JSON list of C-alpha atoms in Angstrom, two decimals:
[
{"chain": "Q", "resi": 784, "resn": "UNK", "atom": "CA", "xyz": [63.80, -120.46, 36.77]},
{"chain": "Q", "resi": 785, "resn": "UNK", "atom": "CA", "xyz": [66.87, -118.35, 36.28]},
{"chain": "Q", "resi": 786, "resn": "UNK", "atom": "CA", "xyz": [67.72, -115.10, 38.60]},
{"chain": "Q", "resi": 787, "resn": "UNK", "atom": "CA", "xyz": [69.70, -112.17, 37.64]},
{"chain": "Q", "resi": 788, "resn": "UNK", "atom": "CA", "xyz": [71.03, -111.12, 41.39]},
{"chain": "Q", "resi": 789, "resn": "UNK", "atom": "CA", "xyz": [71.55, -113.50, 44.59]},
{"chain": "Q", "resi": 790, "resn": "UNK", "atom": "CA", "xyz": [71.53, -111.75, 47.62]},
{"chain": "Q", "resi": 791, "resn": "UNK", "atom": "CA", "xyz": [72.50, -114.65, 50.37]},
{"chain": "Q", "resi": 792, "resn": "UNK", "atom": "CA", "xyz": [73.81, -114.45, 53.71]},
{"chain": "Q", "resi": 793, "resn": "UNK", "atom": "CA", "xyz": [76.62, -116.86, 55.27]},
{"chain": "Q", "resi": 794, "resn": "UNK", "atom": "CA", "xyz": [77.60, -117.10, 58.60]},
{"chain": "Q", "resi": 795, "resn": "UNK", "atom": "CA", "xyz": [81.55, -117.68, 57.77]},
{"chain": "Q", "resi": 796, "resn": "UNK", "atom": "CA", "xyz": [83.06, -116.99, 54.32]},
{"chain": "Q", "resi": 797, "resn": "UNK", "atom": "CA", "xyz": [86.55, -116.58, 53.05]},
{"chain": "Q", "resi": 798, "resn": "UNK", "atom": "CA", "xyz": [88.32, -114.37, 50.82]},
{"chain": "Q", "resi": 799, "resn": "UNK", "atom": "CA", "xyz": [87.35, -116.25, 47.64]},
{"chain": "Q", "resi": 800, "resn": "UNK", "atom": "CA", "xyz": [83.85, -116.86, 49.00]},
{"chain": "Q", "resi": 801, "resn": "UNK", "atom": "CA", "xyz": [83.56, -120.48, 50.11]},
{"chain": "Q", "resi": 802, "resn": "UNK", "atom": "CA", "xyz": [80.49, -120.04, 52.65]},
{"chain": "Q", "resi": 803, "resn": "UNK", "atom": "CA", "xyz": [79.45, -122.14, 55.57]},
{"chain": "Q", "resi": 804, "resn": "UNK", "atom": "CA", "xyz": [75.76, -121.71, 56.99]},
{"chain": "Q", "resi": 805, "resn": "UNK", "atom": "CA", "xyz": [74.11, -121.87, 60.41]},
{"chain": "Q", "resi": 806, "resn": "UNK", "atom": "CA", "xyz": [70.72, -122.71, 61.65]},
{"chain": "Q", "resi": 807, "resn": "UNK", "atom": "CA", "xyz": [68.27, -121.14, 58.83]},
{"chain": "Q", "resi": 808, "resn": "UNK", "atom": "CA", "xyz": [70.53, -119.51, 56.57]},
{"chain": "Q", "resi": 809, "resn": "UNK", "atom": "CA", "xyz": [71.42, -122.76, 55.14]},
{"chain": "Q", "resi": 810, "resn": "UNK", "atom": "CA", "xyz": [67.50, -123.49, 53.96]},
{"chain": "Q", "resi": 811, "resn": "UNK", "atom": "CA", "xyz": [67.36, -121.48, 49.93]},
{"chain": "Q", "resi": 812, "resn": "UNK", "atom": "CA", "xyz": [70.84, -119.68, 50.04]},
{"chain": "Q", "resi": 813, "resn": "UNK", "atom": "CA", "xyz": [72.95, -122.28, 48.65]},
{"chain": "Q", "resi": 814, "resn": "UNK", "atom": "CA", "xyz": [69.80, -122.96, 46.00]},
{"chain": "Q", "resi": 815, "resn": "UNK", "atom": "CA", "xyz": [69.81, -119.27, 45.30]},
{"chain": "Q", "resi": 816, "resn": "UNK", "atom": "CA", "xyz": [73.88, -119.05, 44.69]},
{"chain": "Q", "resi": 817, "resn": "UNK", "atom": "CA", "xyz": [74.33, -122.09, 42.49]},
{"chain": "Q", "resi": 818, "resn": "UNK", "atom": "CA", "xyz": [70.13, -120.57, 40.20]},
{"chain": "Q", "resi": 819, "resn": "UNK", "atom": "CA", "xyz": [71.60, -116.90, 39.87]},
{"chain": "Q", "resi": 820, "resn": "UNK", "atom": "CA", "xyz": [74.01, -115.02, 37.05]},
{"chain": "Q", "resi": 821, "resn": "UNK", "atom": "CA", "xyz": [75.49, -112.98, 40.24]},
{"chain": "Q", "resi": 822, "resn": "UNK", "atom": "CA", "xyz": [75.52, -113.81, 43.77]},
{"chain": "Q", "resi": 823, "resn": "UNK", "atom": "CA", "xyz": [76.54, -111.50, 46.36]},
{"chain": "Q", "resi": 824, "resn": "UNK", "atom": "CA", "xyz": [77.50, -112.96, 49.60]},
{"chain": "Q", "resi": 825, "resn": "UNK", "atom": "CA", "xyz": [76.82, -111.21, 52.93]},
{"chain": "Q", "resi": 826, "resn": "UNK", "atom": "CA", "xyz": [79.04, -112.57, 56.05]},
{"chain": "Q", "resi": 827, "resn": "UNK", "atom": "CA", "xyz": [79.27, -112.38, 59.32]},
{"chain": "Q", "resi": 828, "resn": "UNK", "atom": "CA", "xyz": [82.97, -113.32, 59.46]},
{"chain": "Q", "resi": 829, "resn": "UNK", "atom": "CA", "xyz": [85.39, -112.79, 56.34]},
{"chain": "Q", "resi": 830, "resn": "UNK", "atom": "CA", "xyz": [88.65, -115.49, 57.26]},
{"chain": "Q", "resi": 831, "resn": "UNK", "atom": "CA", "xyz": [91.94, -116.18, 54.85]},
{"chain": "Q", "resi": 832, "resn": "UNK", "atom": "CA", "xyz": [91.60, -118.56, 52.29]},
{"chain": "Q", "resi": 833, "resn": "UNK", "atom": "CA", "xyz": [92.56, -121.98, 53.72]},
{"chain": "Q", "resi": 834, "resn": "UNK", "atom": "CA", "xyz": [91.09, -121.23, 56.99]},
{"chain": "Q", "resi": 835, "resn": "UNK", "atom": "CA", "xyz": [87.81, -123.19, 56.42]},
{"chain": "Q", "resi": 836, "resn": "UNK", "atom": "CA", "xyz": [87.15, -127.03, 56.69]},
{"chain": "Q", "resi": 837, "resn": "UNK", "atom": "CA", "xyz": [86.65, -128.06, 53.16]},
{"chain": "Q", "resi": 838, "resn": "UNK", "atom": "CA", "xyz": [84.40, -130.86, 54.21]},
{"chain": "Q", "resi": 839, "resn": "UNK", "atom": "CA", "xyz": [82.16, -128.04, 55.75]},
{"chain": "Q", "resi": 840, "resn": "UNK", "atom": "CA", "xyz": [81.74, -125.80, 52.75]},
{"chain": "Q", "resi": 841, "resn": "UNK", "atom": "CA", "xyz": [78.24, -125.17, 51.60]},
{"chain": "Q", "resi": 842, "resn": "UNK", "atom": "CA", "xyz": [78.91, -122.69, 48.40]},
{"chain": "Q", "resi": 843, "resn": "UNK", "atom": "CA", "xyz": [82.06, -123.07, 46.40]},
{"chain": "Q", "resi": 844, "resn": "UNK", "atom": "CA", "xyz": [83.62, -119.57, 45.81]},
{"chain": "Q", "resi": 845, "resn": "UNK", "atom": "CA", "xyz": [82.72, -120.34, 42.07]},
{"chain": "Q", "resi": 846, "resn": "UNK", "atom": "CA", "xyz": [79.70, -119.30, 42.62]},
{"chain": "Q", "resi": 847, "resn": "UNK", "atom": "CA", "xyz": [79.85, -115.81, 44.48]},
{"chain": "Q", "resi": 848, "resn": "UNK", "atom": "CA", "xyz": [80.93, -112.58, 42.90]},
{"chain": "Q", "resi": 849, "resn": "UNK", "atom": "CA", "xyz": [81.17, -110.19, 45.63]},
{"chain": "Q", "resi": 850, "resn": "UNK", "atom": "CA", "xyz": [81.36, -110.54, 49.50]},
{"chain": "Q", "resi": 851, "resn": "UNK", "atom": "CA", "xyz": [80.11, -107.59, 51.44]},
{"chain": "Q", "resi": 852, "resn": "UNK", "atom": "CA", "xyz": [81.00, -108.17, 55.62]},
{"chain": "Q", "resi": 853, "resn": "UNK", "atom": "CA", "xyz": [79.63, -106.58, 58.50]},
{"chain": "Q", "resi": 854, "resn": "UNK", "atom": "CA", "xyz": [80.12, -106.87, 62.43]},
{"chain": "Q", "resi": 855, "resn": "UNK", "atom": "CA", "xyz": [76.64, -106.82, 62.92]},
{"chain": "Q", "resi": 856, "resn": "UNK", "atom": "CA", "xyz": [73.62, -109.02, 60.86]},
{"chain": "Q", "resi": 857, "resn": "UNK", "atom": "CA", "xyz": [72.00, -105.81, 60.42]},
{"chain": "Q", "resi": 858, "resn": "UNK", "atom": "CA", "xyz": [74.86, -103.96, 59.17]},
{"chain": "Q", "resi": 859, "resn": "UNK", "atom": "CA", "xyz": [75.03, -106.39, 55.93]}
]
């Protein structure tokens, strides 16, 4: 099963869109990013590239397309 669109949510992501997950998020969003044609990652945190632990990193950046960031969950 192949999807068009991946709408995921991270908790921490960086400029090229390595993503880390907490708690739930971490259940079908790295499933969902690696199974689509375009993923677009929401974040609750944007950092620099280099900033995150590379042993820590659920989604390589490989697989995201766009990164959309908002203070709030709700405001993704």
């Amino acid at each position: 099963l192949k999807a068009d669109f991946a709408l995921i949510r991270g908790s921490v992501t960086d400029e090229f869109g390595n993503t880390l997950y907490n708690e739930a998020t971490r259940n079908f969003n790295p499933m969902m990013a690696t199974a689509a044609e375009h993923v677009i990652v929401g974040a609750c945190e944007i950092v620099k590239v280099g900033e995150l632990d590379p042993n820590h990193v659920v989604t390589s950046g490989i697989f995201v397309d766009a990164i959309v960031g908002g203070e709030k969950p709700w405001q993704m």
